[in-house]
Short mmCIF file of C-alpha atoms and ligand atoms in Angstrom, two decimals:
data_model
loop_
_atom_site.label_atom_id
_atom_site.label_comp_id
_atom_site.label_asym_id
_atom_site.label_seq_id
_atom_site.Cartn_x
_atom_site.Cartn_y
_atom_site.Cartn_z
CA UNK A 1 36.88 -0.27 2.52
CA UNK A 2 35.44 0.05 5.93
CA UNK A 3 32.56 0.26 5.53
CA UNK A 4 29.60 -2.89 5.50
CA UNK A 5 28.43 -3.83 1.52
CA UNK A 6 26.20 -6.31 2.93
CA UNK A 7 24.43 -4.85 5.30
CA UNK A 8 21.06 -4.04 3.27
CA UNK A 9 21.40 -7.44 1.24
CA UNK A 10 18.96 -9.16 3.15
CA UNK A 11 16.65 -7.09 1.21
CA UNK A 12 17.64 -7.40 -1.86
CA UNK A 13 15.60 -6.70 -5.20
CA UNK A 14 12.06 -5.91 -4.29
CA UNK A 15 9.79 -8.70 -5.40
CA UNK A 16 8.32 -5.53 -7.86
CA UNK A 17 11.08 -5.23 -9.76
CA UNK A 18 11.83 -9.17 -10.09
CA UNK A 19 8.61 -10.41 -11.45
CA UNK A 20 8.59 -7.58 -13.80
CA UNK A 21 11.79 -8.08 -15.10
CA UNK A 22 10.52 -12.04 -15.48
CA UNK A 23 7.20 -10.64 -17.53
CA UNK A 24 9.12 -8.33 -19.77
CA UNK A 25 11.89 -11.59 -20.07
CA UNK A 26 9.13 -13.92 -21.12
CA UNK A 27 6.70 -11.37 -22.92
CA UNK A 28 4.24 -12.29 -19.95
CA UNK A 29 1.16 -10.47 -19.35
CA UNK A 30 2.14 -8.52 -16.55
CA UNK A 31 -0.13 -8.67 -13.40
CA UNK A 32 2.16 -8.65 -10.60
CA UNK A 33 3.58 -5.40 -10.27
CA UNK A 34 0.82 -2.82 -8.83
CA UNK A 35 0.54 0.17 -11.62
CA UNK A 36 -2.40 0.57 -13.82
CA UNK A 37 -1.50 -0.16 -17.62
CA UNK A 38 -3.90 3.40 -18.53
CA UNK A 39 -3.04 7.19 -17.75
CA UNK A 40 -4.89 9.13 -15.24
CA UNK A 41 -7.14 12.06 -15.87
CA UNK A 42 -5.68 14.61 -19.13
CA UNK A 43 -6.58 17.72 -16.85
CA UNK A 44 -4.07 16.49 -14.20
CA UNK A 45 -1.28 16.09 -17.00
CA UNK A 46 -2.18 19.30 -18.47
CA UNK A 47 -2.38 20.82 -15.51
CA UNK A 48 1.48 19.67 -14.40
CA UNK A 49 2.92 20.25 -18.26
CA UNK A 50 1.14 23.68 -18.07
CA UNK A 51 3.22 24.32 -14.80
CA UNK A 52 6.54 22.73 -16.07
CA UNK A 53 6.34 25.56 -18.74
CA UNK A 54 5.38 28.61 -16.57
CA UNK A 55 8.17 28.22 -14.13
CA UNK A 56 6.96 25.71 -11.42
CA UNK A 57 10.35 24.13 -11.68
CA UNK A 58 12.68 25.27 -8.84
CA UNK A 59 11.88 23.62 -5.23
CA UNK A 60 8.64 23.75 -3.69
CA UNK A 61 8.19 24.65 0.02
CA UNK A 62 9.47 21.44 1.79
CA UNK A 63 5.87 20.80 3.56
CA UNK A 64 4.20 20.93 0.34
CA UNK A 65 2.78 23.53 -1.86
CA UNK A 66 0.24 25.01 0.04
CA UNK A 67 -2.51 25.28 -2.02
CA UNK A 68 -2.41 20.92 -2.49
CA UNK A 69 -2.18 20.94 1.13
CA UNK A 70 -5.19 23.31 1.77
CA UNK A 71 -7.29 20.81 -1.03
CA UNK A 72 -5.81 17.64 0.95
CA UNK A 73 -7.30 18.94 3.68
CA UNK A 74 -10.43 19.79 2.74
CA UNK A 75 -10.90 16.53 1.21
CA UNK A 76 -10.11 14.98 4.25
CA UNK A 77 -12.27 16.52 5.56
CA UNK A 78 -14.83 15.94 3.46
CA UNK A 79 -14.30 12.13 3.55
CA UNK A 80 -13.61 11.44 6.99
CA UNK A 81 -14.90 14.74 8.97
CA UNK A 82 -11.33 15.27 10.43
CA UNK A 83 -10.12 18.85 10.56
CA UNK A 84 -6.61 18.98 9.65
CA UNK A 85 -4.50 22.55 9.39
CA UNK A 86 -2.67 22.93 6.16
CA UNK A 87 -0.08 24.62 7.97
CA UNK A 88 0.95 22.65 10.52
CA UNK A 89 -0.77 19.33 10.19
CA UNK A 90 -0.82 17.80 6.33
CA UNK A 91 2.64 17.08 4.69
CA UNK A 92 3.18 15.93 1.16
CA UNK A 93 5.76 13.73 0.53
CA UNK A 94 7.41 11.51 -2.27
CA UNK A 95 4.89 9.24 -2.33
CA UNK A 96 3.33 7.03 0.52
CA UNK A 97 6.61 5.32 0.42
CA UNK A 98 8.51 8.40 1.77
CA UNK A 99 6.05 9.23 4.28
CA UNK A 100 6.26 5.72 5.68
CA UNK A 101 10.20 5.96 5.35
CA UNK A 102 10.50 9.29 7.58
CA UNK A 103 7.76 8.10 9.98
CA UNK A 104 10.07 5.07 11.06
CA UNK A 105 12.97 7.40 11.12
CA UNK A 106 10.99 9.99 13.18
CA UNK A 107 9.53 7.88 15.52
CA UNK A 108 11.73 4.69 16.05
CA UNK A 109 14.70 3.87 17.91
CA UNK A 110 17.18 1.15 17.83
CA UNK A 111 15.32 -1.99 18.60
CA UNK A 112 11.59 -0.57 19.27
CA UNK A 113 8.88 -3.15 17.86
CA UNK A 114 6.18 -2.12 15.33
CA UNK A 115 3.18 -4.27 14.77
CA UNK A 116 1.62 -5.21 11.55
CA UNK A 117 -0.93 -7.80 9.96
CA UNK A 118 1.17 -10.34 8.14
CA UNK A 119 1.47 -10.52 4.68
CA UNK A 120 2.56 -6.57 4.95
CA UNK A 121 3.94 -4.44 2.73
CA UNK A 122 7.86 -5.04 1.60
CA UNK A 123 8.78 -1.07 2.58
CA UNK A 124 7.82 -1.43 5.92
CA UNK A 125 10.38 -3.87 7.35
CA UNK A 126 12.89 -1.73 5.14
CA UNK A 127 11.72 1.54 7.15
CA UNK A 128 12.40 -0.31 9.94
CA UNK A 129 15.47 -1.58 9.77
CA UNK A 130 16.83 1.55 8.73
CA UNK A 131 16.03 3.11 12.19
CA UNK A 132 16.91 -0.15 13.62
CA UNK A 133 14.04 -1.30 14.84
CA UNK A 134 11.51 -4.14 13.71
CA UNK A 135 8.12 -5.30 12.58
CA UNK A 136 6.70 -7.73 14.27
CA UNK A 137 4.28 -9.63 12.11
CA UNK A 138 0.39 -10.73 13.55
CA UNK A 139 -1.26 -13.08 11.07
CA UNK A 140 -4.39 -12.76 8.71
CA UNK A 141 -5.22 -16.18 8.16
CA UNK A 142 -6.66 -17.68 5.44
CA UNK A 143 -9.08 -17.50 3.77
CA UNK A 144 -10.99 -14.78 5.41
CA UNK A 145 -7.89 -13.20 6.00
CA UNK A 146 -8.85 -11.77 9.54
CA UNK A 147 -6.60 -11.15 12.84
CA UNK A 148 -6.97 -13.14 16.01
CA UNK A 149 -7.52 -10.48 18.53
CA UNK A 150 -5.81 -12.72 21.13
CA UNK A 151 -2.31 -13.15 18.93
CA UNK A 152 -2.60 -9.49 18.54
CA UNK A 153 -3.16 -8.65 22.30
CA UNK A 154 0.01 -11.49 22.78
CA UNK A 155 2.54 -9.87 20.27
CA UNK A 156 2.47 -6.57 22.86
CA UNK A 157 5.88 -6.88 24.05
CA UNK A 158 7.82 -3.59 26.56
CA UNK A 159 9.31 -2.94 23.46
CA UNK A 160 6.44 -2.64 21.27
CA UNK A 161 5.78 1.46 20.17
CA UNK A 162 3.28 1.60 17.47
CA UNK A 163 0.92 -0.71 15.24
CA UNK A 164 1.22 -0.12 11.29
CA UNK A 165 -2.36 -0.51 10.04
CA UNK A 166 -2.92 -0.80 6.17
CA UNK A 167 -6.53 -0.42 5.01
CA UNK A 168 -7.40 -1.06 2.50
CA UNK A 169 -4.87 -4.56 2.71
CA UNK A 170 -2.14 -5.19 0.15
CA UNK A 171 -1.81 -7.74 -0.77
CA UNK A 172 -5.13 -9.58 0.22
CA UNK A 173 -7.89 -7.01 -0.57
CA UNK A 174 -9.23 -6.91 3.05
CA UNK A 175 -10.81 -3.92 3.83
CA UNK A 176 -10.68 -3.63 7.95
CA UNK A 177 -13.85 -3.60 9.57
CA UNK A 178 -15.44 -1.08 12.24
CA UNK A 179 -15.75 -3.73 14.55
CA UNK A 180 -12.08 -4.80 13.86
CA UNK A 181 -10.49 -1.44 13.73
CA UNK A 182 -12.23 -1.17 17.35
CA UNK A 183 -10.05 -3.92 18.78
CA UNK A 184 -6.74 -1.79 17.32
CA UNK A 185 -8.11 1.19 19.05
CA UNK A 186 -8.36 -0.68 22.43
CA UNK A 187 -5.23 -2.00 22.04
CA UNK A 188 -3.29 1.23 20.77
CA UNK A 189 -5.21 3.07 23.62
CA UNK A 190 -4.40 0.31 26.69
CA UNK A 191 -0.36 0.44 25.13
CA UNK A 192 -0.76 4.18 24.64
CA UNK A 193 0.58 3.08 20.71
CA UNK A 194 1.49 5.50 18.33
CA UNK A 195 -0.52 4.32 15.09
CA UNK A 196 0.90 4.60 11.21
CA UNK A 197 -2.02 3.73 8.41
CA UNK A 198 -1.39 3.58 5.19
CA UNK A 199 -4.72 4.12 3.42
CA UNK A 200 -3.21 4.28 -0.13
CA UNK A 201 -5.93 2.31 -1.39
CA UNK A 202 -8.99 3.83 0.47
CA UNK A 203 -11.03 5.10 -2.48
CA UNK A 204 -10.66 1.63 -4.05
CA UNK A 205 -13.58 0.14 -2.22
CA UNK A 206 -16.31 -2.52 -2.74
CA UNK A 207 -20.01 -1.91 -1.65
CA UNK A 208 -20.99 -3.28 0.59
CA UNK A 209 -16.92 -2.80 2.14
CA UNK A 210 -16.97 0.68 3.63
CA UNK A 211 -13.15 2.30 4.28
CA UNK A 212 -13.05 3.68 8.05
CA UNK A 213 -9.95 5.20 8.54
CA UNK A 214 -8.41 4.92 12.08
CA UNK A 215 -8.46 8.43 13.35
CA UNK A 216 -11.57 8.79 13.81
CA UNK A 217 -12.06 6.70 16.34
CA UNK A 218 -12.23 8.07 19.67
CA UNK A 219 -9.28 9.38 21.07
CA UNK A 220 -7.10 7.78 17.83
CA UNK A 221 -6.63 11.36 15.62
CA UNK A 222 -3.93 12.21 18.48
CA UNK A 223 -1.96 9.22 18.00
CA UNK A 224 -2.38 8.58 14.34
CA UNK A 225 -0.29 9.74 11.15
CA UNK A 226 -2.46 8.94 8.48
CA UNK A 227 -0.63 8.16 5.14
CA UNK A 228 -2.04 7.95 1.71
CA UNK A 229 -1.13 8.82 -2.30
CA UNK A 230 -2.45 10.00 -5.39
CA UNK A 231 -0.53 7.30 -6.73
CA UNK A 232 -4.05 4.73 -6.89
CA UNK A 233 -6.32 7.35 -6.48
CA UNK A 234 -5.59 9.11 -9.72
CA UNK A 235 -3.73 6.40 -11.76
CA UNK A 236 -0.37 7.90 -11.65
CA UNK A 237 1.95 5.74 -9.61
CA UNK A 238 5.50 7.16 -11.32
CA UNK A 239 4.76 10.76 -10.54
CA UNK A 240 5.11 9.80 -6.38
CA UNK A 241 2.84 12.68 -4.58
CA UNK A 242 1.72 11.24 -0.99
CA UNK A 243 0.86 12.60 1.72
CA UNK A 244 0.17 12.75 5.60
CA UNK A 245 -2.28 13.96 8.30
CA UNK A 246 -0.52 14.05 11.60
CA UNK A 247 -1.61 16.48 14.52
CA UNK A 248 1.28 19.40 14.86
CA UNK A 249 2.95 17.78 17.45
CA UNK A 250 3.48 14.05 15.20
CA UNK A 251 3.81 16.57 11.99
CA UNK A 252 7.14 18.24 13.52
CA UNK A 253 9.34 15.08 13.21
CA UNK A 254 7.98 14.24 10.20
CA UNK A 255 8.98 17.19 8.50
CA UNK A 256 11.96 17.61 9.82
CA UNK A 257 13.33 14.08 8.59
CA UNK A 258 11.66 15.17 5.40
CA UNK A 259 13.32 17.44 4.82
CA UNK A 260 16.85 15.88 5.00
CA UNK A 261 15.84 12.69 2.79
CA UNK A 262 14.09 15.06 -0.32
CA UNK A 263 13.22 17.98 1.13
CA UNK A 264 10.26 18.27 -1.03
CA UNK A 265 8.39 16.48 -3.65
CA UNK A 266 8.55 17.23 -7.01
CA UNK A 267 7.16 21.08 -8.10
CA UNK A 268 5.16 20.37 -11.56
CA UNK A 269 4.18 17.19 -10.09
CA UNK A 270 2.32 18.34 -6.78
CA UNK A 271 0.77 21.51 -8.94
CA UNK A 272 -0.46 18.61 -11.03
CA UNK A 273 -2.10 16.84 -8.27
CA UNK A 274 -3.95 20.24 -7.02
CA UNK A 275 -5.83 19.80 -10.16
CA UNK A 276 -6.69 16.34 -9.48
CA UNK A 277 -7.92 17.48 -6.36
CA UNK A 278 -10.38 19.36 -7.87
CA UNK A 279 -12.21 16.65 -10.05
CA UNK A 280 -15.73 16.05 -8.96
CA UNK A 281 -17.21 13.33 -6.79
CA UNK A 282 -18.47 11.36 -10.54
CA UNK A 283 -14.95 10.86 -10.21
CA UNK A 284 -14.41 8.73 -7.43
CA UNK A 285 -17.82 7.12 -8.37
CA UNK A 286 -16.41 6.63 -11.81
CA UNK A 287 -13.08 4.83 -11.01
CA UNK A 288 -14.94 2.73 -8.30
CA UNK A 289 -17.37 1.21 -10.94
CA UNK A 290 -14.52 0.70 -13.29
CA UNK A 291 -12.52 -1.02 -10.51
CA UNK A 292 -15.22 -3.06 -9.71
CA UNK A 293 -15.66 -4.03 -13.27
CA UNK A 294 -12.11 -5.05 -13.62
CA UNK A 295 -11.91 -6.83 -10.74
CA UNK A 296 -15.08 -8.92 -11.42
CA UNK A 297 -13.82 -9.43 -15.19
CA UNK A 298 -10.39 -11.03 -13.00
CA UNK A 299 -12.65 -13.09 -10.94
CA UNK A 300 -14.32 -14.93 -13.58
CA UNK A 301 -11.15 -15.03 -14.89
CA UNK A 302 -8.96 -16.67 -12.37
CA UNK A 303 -12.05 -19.23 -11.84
CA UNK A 304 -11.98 -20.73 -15.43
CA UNK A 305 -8.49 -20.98 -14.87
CA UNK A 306 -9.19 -23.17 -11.75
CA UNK A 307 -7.42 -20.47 -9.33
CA UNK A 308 -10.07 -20.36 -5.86
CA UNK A 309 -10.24 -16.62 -4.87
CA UNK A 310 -12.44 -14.47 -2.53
CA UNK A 311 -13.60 -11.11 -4.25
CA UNK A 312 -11.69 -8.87 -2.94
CA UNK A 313 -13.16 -5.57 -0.64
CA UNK A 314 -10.83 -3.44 -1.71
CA UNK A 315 -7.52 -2.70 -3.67
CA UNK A 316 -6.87 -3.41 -7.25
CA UNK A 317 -5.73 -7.22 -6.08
CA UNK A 318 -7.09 -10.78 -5.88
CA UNK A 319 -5.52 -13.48 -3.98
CA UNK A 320 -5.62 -16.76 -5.82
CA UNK A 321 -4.86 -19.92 -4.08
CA UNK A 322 -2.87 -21.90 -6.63
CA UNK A 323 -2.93 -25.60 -4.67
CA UNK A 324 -4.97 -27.19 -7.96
CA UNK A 325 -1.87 -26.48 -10.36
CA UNK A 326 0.71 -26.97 -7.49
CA UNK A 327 3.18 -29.33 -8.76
CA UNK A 328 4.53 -31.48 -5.77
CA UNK A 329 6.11 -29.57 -3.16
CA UNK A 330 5.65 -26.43 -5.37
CA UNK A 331 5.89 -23.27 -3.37
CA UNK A 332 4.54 -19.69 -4.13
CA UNK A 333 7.87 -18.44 -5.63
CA UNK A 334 8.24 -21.29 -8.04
CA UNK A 335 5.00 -21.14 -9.29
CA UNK A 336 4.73 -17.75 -9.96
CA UNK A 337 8.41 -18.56 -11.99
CA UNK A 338 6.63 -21.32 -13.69
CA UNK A 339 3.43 -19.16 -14.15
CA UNK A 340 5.18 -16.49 -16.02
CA UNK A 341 7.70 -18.30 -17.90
CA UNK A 342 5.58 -20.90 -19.16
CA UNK A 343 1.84 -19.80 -18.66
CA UNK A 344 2.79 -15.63 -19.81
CA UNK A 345 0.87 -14.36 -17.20
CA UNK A 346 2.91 -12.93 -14.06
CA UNK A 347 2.05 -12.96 -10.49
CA UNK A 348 3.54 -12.03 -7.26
CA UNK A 349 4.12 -14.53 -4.65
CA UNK A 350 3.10 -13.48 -1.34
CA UNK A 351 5.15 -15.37 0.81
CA UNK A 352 7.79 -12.82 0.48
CA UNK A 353 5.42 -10.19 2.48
CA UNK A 354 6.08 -12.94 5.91
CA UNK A 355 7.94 -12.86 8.87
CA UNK A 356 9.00 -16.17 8.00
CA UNK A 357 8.39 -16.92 4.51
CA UNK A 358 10.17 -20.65 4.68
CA UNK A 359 7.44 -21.54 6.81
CA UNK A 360 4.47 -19.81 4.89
CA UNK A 361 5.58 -21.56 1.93
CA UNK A 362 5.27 -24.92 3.56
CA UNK A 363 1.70 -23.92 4.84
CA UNK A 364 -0.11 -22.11 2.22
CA UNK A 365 -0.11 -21.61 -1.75
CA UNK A 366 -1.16 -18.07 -2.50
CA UNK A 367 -0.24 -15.55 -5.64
CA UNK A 368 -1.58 -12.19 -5.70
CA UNK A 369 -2.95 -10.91 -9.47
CA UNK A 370 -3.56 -6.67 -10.03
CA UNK A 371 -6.75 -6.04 -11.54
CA UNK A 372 -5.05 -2.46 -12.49
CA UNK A 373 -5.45 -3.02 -16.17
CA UNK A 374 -7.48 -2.83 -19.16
CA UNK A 375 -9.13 -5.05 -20.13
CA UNK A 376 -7.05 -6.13 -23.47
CA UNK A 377 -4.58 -7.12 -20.45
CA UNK A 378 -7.15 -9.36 -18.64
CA UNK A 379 -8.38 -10.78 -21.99
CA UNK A 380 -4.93 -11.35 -22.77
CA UNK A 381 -4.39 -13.22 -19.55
CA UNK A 382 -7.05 -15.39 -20.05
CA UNK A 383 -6.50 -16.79 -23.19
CA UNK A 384 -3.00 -17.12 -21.97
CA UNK A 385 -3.87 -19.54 -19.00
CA UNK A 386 -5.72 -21.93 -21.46
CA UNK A 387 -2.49 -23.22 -21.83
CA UNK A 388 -1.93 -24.03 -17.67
N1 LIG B 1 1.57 1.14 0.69
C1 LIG B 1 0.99 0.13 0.03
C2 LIG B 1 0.18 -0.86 0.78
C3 LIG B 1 1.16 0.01 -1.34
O1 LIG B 1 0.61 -1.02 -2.00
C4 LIG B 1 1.94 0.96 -2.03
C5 LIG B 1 2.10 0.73 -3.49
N2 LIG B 1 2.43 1.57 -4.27
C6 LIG B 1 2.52 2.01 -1.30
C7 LIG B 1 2.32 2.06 0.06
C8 LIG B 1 3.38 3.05 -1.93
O2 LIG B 1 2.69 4.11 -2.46
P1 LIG B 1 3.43 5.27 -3.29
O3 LIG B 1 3.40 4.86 -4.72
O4 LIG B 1 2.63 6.48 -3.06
O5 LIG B 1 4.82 5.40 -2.76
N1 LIG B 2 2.53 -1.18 -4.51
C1 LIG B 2 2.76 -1.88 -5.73
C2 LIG B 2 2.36 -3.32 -5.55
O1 LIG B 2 2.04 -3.75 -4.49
C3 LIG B 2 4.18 -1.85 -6.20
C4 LIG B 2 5.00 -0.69 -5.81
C5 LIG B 2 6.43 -0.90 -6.23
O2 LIG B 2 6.72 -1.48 -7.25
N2 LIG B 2 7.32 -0.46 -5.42
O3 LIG B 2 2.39 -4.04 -6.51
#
């Protein structure tokens, strides 16, 4: 054959699907893979079965049904006082994924640069290389986890087009500061940057953390396309409904490489999530006190177990630096083996979210644990690391 087998194998098996396929191996408690282990709301699966069977089942409009889009909006609105036009300016996609997937392919050319704070998210250096281009990685460092506004202001290079910004942070629970996002702004402004957040997990959120999202900082809604899912929000990561606010002009692109890679999300699915967008504000109240509950009950957790972790801000994850239970020379990746093989409780090593992650294994001895569960699962977990 002609053509190149290898050519996506540096990216092999997401680290996801691995450490999964290690818990369900070992009959580990799962929590490494992101997904709550509980349903979201009954009215939201009613809602999309009650469409499935009155003939919601043939393709949507490729934007996005426009009802969800007018409710996206207007909750958008609501949270962040941005006007967005249902028409012309909110898109729903196949989850955040997608959305992040079609904005590299809109937007990037062979060899452009695209910042991010290292650890970042596995899809984005994917996205990337698929239009050729790269991320270029600007550390957090432990254990506050916060950017050195001089490395970031050094990693500008003539080939740098855009900043990816996730806020709430995967995988260390950071939840970006005003004063923070501020230095972005300058720095997308002085570049003239186009910005990419991926919010996905800005309704899981700690007081005192408070979620500001990008755009609406001066002069950033014109040169932001603001990603986010119902995949957290509403506890149902497999049905993939995300979504993006992009001013028309960012929004044209997007749609059009939408529509070549699934030319619109799934029918039931999105009717589904107009319900969802319905649900009062005790809602969001509701799954923020469970959340914080959860993540608490982890804490305490991980602690007895002789992990050290900082509470996270935001997300459903805690960062747990292992270096007590290291065995000599022990990186992230073999631990977390060890951890779920031995221990039955599984983990995700972060390493794998680097630039470099020969070198970050050498420096630092992290595993990231979801909080995503109930709390049978965390109960489970402990009594499982009594044996560590
Ligand atoms: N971004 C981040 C930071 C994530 O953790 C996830 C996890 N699911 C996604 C994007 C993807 O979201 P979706 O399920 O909507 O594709
Ligand atoms: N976002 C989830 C996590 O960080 C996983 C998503 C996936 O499995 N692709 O764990």
């Amino acid at each position: 054959m002609r053509v190149r087998l290898d050519k996506w194998d540096r990216f092999g098996t997401s680290i996801f699907t691995i450490m999964t396929q290690k818990a369900l191996a070992a009959g580990a408690v799962n929590l490494a893979q992101g997904f709550p282990d509980f349903d979201g709301p009954e009215v939201v699966k009613d809602a999309a079965i009650h469409a499935m069977k009155n003939g919601m089942n043939q393709y949507a409009p490729a934007p996005g049904l426009p009802a969800l889009r007018e409710l996206l909006a207007k909750r958008q609105k609501e949270r962040t006082g941005l006007s967005f036009r249902a028409e012309d300016e909110v898109t729903v996609f196949s989850g955040a994924t997608e959305a992040i997937y079609c904005a590299f392919q809109a937007f990037f050319d062979p060899n452009d640069e695209i910042l991010a704070f290292e650890p970042y998210y596995d899809s984005y250096p994917a996205a990337a290389f698929a239009a050729g281009a790269k991320i270029v990685g600007v550390p957090l460092a432990p254990p506050a986890f916060a950017f050195d506004p001089a490395r970031l202001a050094a990693a500008v290079t003539p080939r740098t087009k855009a900043l990816i910004l996730n806020t709430p942070h995967n995988p260390t629970g950071r939840v970006f500061t005003r004063a923070e996002l501020e230095i972005v702004r300058e720095l997308a402004l002085k570049h003239d940057l186009l910005v990419i957040t991926d919010e996905v997990y800005e309704e899981l959120v700690f007081t005192p953390a408070e979620h500001v999202s990008l755009a609406t900082l001066p002069g950033m809604a014109e040169r932001t396309v603001t990603i986010s899912s119902t995949s957290k929000t509403f506890s149902f990561t497999g049905w993939k409904v995300g979504y993006a606010f992009a001013p028309a002009a960012l929004t044209k692109p997007l749609r059009a490489i939408h529509q070549f890679t699934v030319f619109c999300s799934a029918t039931p699915l999105q009717a589904g999530m107009i319900e969802a967008l319905k649900l009062p504000p005790s809602y969001y109240v509701e799954l923020r006190s469970d959340y914080r509950a959860k993540r608490d009950s982890l804490i305490t957790i991980l602690s007895e177990a002789g992990f050290r972790c900082r509470a996270p801000e935001g997300t459903y994850f805690v960062l747990a630096d292992f270096s007590e239970h290291a065995k000599a020379q022990e990186t992230d990746v073999e631990f977390a083996s060890r951890l779920t093989a031995d221990v039955k409780v599984a983990a995700i090593p972060i390493s794998v979210f680097y630039d470099d992650p020969d070198r970050i294994r050498r420096e630092q001895q992290y595993v990231r644990f979801a909080f995503c569960k109930g709390q049978a699962t965390l109960d489970a977990a402990a009594k499982n690391f009594k044996s560590l």
